[in-house]
XYZ file of C-alpha atoms in Angstrom:
507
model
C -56.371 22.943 -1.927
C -52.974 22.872 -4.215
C -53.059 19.811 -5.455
C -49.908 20.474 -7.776
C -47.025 17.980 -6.082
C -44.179 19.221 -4.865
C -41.005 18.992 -6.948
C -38.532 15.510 -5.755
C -35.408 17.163 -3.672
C -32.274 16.256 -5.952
C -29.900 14.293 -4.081
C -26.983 15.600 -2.897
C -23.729 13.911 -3.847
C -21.393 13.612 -0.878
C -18.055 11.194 -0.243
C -18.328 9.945 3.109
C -15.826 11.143 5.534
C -12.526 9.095 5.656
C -13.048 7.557 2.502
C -11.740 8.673 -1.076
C -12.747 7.609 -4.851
C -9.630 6.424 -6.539
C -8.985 7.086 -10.251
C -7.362 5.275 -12.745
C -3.780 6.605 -11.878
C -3.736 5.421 -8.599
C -5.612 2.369 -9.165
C -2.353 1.611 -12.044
C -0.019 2.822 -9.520
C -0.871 0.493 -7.163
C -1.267 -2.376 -9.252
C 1.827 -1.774 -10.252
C 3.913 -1.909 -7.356
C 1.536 -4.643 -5.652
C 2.502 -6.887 -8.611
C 6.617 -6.180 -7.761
C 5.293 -6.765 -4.083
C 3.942 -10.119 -4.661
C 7.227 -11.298 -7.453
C 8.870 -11.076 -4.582
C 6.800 -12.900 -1.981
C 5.872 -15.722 -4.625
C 10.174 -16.038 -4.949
C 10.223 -17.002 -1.480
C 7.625 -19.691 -1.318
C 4.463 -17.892 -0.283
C 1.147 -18.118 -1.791
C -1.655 -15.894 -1.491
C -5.067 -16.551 0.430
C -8.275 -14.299 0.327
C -10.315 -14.071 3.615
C -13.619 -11.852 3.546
C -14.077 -7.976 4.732
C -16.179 -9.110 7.335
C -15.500 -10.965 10.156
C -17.272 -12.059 13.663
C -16.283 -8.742 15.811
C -14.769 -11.230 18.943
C -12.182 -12.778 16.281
C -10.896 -9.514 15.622
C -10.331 -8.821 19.365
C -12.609 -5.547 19.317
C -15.756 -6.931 21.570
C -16.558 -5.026 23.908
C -18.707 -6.807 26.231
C -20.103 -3.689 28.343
C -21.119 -2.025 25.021
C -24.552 -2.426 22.867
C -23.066 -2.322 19.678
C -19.538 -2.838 19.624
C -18.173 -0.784 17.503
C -14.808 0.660 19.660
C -12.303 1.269 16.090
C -14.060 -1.096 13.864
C -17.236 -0.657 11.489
C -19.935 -3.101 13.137
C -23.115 -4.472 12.175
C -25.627 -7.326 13.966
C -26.724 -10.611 11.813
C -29.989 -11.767 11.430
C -28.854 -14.604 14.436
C -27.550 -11.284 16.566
C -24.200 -12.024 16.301
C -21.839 -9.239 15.514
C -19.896 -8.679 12.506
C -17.619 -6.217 11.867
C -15.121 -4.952 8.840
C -12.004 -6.172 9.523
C -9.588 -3.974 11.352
C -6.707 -5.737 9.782
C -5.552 -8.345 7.811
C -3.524 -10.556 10.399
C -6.920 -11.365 12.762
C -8.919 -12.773 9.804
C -5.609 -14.994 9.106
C -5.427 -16.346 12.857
C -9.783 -17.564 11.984
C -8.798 -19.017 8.568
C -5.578 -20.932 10.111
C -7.275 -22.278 13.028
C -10.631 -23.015 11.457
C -8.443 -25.070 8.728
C -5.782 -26.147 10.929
C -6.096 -29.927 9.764
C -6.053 -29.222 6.068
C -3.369 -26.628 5.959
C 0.618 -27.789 5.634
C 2.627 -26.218 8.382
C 4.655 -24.446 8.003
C 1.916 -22.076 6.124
C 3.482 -19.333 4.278
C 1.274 -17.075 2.582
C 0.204 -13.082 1.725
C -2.909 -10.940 0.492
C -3.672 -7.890 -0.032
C -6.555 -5.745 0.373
C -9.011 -3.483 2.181
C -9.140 -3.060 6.124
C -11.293 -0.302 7.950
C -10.825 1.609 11.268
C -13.872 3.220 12.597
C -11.879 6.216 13.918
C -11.429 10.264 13.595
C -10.543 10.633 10.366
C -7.729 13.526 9.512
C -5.399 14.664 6.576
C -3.719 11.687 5.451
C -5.427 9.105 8.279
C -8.161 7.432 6.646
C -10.728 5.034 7.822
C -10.344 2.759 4.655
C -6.567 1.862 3.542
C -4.895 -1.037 1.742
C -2.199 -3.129 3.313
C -0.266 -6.220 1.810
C 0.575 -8.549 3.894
C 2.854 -11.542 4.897
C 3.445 -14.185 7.228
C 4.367 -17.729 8.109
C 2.388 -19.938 10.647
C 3.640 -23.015 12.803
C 7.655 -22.146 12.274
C 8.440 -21.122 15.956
C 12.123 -20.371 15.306
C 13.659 -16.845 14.958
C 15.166 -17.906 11.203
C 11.718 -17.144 9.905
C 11.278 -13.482 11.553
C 14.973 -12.957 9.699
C 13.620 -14.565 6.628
C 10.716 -11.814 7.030
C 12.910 -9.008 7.546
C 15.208 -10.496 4.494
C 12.022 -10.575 2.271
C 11.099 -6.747 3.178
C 14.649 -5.769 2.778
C 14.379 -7.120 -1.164
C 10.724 -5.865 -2.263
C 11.750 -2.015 -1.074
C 14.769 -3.058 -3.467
C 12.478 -4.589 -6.351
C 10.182 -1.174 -6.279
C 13.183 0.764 -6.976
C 14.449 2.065 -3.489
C 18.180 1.952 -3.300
C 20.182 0.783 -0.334
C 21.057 4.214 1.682
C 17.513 4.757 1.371
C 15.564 2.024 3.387
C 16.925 0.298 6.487
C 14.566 -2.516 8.258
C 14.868 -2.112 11.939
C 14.573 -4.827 14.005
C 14.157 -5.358 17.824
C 12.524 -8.249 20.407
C 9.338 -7.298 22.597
C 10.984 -10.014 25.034
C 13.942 -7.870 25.483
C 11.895 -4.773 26.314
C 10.150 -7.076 28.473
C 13.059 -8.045 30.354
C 14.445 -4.146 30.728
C 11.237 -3.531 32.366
C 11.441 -6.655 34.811
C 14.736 -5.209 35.430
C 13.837 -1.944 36.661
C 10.574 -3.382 38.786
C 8.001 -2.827 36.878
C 7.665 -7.325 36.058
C 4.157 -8.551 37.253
C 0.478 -8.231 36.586
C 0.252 -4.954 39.221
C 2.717 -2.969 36.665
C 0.661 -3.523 33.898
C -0.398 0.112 33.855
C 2.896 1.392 34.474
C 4.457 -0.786 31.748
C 2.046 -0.215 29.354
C 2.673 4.152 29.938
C 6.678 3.611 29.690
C 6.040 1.709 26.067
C 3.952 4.802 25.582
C 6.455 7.199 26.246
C 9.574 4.852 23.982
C 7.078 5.284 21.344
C 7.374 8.887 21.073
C 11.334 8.445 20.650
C 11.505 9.904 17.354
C 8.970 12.938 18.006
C 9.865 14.152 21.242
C 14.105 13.164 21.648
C 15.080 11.288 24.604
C 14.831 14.773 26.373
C 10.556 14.667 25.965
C 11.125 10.877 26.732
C 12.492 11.323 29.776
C 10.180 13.451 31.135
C 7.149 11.347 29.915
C 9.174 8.226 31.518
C 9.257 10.656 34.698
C 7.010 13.106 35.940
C 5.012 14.037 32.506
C 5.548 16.666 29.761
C 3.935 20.000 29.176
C 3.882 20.639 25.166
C 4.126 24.202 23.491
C 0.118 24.217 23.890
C 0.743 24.282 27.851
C -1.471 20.408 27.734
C 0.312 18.108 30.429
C 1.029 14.867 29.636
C 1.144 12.538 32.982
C 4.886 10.422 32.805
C 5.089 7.361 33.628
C 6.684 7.961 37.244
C 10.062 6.493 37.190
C 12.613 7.294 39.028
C 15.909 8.872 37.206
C 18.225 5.214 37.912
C 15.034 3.599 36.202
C 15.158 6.204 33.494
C 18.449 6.186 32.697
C 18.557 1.952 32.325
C 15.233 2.532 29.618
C 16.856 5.205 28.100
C 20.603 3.113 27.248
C 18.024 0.819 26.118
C 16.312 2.705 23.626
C 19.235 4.666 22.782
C 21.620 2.158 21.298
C 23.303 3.124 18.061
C 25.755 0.437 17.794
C 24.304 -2.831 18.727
C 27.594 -5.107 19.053
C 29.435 -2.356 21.165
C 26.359 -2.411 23.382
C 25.339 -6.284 23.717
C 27.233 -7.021 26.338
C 25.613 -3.987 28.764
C 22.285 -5.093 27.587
C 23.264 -8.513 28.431
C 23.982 -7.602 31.800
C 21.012 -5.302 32.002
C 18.452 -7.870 31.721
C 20.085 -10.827 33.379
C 17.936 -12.919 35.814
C 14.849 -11.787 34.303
C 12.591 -14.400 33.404
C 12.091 -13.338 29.294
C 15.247 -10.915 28.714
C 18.126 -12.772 28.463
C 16.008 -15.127 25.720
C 15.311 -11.759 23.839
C 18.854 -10.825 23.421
C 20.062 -14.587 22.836
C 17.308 -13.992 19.900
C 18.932 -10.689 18.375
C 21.633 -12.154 18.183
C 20.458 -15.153 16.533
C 18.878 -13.283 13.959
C 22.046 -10.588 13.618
C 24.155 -13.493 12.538
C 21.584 -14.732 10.224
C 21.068 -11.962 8.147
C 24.412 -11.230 8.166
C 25.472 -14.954 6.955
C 22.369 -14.234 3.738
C 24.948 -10.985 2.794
C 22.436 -8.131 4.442
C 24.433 -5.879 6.423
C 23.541 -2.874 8.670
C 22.885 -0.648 6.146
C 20.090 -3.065 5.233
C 19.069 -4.495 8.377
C 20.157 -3.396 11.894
C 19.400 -4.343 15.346
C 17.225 -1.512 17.172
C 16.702 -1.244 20.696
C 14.078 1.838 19.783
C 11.265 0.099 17.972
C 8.359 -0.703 19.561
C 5.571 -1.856 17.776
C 1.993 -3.917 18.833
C 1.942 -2.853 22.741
C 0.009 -5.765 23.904
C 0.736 -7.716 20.404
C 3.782 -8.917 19.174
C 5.583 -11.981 21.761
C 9.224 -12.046 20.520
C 10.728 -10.250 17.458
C 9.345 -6.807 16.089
C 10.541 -5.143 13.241
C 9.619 -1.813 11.000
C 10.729 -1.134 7.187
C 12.109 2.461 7.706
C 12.775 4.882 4.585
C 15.283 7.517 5.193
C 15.224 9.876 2.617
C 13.803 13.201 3.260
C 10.281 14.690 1.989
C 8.916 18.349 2.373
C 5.550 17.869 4.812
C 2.431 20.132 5.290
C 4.550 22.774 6.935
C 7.471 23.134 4.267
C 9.780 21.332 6.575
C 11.989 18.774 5.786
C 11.435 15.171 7.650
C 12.476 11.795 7.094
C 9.704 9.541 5.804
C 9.586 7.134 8.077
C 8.168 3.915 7.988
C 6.221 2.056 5.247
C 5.588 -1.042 7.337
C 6.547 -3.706 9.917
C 5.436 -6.639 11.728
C 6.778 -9.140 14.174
C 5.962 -12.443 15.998
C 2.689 -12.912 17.427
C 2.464 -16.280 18.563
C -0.749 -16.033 20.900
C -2.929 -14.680 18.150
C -3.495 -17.876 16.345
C -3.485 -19.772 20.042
C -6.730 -17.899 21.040
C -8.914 -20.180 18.801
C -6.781 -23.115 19.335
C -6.320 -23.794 23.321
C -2.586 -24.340 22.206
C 0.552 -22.501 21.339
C 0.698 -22.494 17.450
C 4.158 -19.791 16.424
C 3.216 -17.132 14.139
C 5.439 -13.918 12.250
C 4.551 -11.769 9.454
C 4.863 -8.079 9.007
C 2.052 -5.609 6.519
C 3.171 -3.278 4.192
C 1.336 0.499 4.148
C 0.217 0.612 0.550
C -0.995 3.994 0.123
C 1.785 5.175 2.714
C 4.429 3.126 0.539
C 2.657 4.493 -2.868
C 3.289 8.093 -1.856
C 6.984 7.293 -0.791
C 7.196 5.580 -4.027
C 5.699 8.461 -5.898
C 8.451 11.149 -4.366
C 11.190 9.646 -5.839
C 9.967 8.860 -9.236
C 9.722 5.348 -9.383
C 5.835 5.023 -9.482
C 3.451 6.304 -12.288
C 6.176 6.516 -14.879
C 4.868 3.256 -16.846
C 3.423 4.283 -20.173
C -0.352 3.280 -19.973
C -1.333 4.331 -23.627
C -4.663 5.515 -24.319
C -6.856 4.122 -27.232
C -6.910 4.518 -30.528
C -10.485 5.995 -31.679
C -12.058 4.483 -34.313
C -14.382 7.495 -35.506
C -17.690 6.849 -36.869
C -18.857 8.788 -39.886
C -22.163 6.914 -40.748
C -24.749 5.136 -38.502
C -25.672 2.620 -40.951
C -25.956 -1.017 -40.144
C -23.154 -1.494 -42.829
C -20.677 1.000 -41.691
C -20.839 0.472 -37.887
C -20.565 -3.051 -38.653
C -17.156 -1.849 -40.207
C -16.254 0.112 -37.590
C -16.743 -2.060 -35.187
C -14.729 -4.695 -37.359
C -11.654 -2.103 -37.457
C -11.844 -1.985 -33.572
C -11.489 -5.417 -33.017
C -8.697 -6.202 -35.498
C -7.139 -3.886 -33.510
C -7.648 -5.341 -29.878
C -6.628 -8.898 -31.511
C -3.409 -7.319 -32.477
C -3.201 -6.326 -28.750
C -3.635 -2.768 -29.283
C -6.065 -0.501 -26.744
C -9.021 0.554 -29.234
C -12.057 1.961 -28.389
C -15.264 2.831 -31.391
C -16.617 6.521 -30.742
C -20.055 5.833 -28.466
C -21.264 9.145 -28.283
C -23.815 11.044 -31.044
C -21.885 10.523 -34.090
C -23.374 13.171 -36.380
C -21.010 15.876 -35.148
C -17.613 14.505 -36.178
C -15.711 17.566 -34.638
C -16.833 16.590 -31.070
C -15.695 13.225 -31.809
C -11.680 14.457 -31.948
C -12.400 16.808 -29.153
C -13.180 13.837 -27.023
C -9.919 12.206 -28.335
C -7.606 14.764 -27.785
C -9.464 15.076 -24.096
C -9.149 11.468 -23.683
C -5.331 11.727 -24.655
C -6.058 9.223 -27.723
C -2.677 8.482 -30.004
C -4.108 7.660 -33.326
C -7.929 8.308 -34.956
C -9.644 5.744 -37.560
C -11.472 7.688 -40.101
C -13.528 6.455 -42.979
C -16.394 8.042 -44.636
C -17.953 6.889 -47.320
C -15.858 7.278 -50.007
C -12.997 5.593 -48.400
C -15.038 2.863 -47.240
C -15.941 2.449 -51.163
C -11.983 2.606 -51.885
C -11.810 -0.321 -49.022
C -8.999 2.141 -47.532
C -9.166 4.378 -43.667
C -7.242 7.596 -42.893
C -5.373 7.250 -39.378
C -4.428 10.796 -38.035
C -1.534 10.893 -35.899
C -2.767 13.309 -32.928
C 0.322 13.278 -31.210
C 2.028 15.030 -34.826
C 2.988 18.918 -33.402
C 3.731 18.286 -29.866
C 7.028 18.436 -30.419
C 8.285 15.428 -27.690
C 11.710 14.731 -29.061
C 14.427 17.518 -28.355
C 16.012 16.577 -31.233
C 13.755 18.381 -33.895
C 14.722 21.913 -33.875
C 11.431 23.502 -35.629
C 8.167 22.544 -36.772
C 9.211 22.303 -39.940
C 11.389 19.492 -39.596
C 8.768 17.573 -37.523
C 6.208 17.539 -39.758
C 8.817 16.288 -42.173
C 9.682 13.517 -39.798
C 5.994 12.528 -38.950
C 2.855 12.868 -41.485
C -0.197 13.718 -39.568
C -2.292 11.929 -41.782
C -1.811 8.675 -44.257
C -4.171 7.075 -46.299
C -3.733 3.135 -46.452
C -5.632 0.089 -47.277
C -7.823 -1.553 -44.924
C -5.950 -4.607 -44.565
C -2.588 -2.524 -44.021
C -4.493 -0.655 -40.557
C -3.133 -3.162 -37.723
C 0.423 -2.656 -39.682
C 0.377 1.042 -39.528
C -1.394 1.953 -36.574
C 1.139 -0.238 -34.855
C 4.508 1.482 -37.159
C 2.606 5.185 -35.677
C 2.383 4.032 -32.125
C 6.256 2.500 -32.068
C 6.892 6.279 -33.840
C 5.244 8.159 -31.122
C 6.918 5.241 -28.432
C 10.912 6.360 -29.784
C 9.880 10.217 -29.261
C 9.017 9.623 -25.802
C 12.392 7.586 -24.937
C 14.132 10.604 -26.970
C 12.024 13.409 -24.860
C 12.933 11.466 -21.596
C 16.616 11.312 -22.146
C 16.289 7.377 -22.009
C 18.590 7.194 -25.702
């Protein structure tokens, strides 16, 4: 009998699919622009609220009653009482709970964002994750169409604040109640069209990818794509095609209000819509935003079976080269809209709700393309090198490093094994360090430290012509007095700060 045990299987380290590690770039980079995000939002009155990453899986509007677990596009797990909770899907849901389950102590209007994590239990594929940020914002209990401008106002002015110039964004708006009313219009009002309506919002959807050409056809009989895969149209006939089609296809919205007028009058919700557009047209136009920043859209359709009354989608137009090497527009960051029976469900009355989310790693990546994200200097430490483990000298050491943090300057004593000093400025140069602390013995008896410039020989500014005359403008290596360190680490790191503005063309 072998009595010798057998040898533990090592683990296997594996990222779970749909989900990514982020790293201290992108963590920075979105800090960064959420904090420009939220300026803005705090500049228009809102505050922020925090609601949990779980919720109960029927206040997200995901239970499915027929199922076991219900898990259709969320992440779902049972309590100990066998209730279900779930990850939240998004971040407007767990808002609707907090509103109604406070409703007495919260001031109405209630204007407020946050930010964070929501999860979609769904195929995951390049670029579609099932974890993803989104920052969002909204205002509760203001049932007038001022506050969906306000909204589209306030999206308009954070793409500006993150550095995205006008010609380059345009906020699209458009009113579900209009698209309501072209429907009614064509015969497709009432609870029996419900299919039908919901495959013609379908087939609008796919505007952009298909042309109104593909539209058509999906509005119609159905498509057939290059893959020979038939898609089943909605089955209109071409009068009611043509009337969806005007719809979706207006350009100019004042040259066309009139027609849509008259297209949806006598329905029950249409004429409302458009009496709305217009409303919020002449708002936004009164505040100084003008097409180019926000412009009526017949073509957006967002939230099928969500939004009640306005809709609207931050749209950037410059172009980006995709998977294929092809040049595309980038499309849309974000959007949102009015939602007033979301809030209503817990309520058993009508309580008015807008707000629109923001795409953060969609918005990041935009961001990224044209240079306006990741730019920000984050400097690395200075290293504070150890020479001797003694009691004494890390005691010193450890002295130095703190001075320097008081002063407000990123320092970091060497952690690793000490003894082999030459692995200690291969971890700095690594790590990207700007300036090394050295003192050995007989410097700490002189009460002075060595700082090394590492960034000496790199050569940043193009206005040294040779080596020669950099190492004549910066000494790699000075010898001062203890008490002068703070002074000249900081005189180094305002040195190396100048060479960077020279080497970027900034002076």
């Amino acid at each position: 009998m072998n009595d010798k045990q057998k040898k533990p299987q090592k683990l296997k380290a594996r990222l779970p699919r749909g989900f990514v590690d982020r790293t201290a770039d992108d963590i920075r980079a979105v800090n960064e622009m959420t904090a420009k995000i939220r300026e803005v939002y705090e500049h228009y009155g809102f505050d922020p609220v925090e609601t949990p990453l779980f919720e109960y899986t029927d206040a997200l509007g995901k239970f499915l009653p027929d199922s076991d677990r219900p898990n259709e596009g969320v992440f779902s797990l049972q309590d100990d009482d066998e209730q279900w909770m779930s990850l939240r899907y998004d971040l407007t849901a767990p808002l609707a709970r907090h509103v109604a389950e406070n409703f007495n102590e919260i001031q109405l209007p209630y204007r407020t964002y946050r930010a964070g994590y929501v999860f979609r239990n769904e195929k995951p594929g390049p670029g579609r994750f099932r974890q993803f940020m989104q920052f969002d914002a909204d205002t509760v209990g203001a049932p007038g169409v001022q506050a969906d401008a306000e909204m589209c106002m306030m999206m308009a002015d954070t793409l500006e604040a993150l550095g995205i110039k006008r010609g380059d964004y345009v906020i699209r708006v458009n009113n579900r109640k209009v698209l309501d009313g072209v429907l009614e219009a064509i015969g497709l009002g009432g609870g029996d069209k419900a299919g039908q309506r919901l495959n013609v919002l379908r087939a609008i959807d796919k505007l952009d990818k298909f042309g109104p050409e593909g539209v058509s056809l999906l509005l119609g009989p159905g498509r057939k794509d290059e893959s020979g895969d038939f898609t089943k149209g909605a089955g209109l006939n071409q009068e009611q095609i043509d009337k969806v089609l005007f719809f979706v296809g207006i350009k100019d919205y004042a040259e066309s209000a009139a027609r849509l007028a008259g297209l949806v009058a006598g329905t029950s919700r249409g004429g409302e819509g458009v009496e709305e557009l217009n409303f919020i047209g002449a708002l936004v136009t009164s505040a100084g935003y003008g097409s180019d920043r926000i412009k009526i859209d017949p073509s957006v359709v967002r939230g099928l079976e969500y939004y009640t009354g306005p809709v609207y989608e931050a749209e950037l137009l410059f172009d980006v080269t995709n998977e294929k090497g092809d040049k595309v527009v980038f499309g849309s960051v974000g959007g949102g809209g009015r939602y007033d029976g979301l809030v209503s469900r817990f309520m058993g009355q009508p309580v008015p709700a807008t707000g629109f989310s923001i795409g953060v790693s969609r918005l990041m990546t935009a961001l990224k393309n044209l240079g306006k994200l990741g730019a920000s200097e984050v400097i690395e430490p200075v290293l504070v090198t150890v020479m001797d483990g003694d009691v004494e000298a890390m005691g010193r050491y450890q002295k130095m490093t703190q001075q320097l943090r008081a002063a407000g300057i990123r320092a970091e004593m060497f952690q690793g094994n000490w003894k082999k000093f030459g692995n200690q400025l291969k971890y700095a140069d690594r790590r990207g360090c700007p300036i090394a602390i050295i003192q050995g013995g007989d410097e700490r008896a002189e009460g002075v430290v060595q700082i090394k410039d590492l960034i000496e020989g790199k050569r940043l500014s193009g206005e040294i012509e040779d080596n020669a005359s950099w190492r004549e403008a910066r000494v790699a290596q000075e010898t001062v007095m203890e008490a002068d360190l703070v002074a000249k680490v900081r005189e180094i790191l305002a040195a190396q700060a100048e060479d960077r503005k020279r080497a970027g063309g900034d002076v």
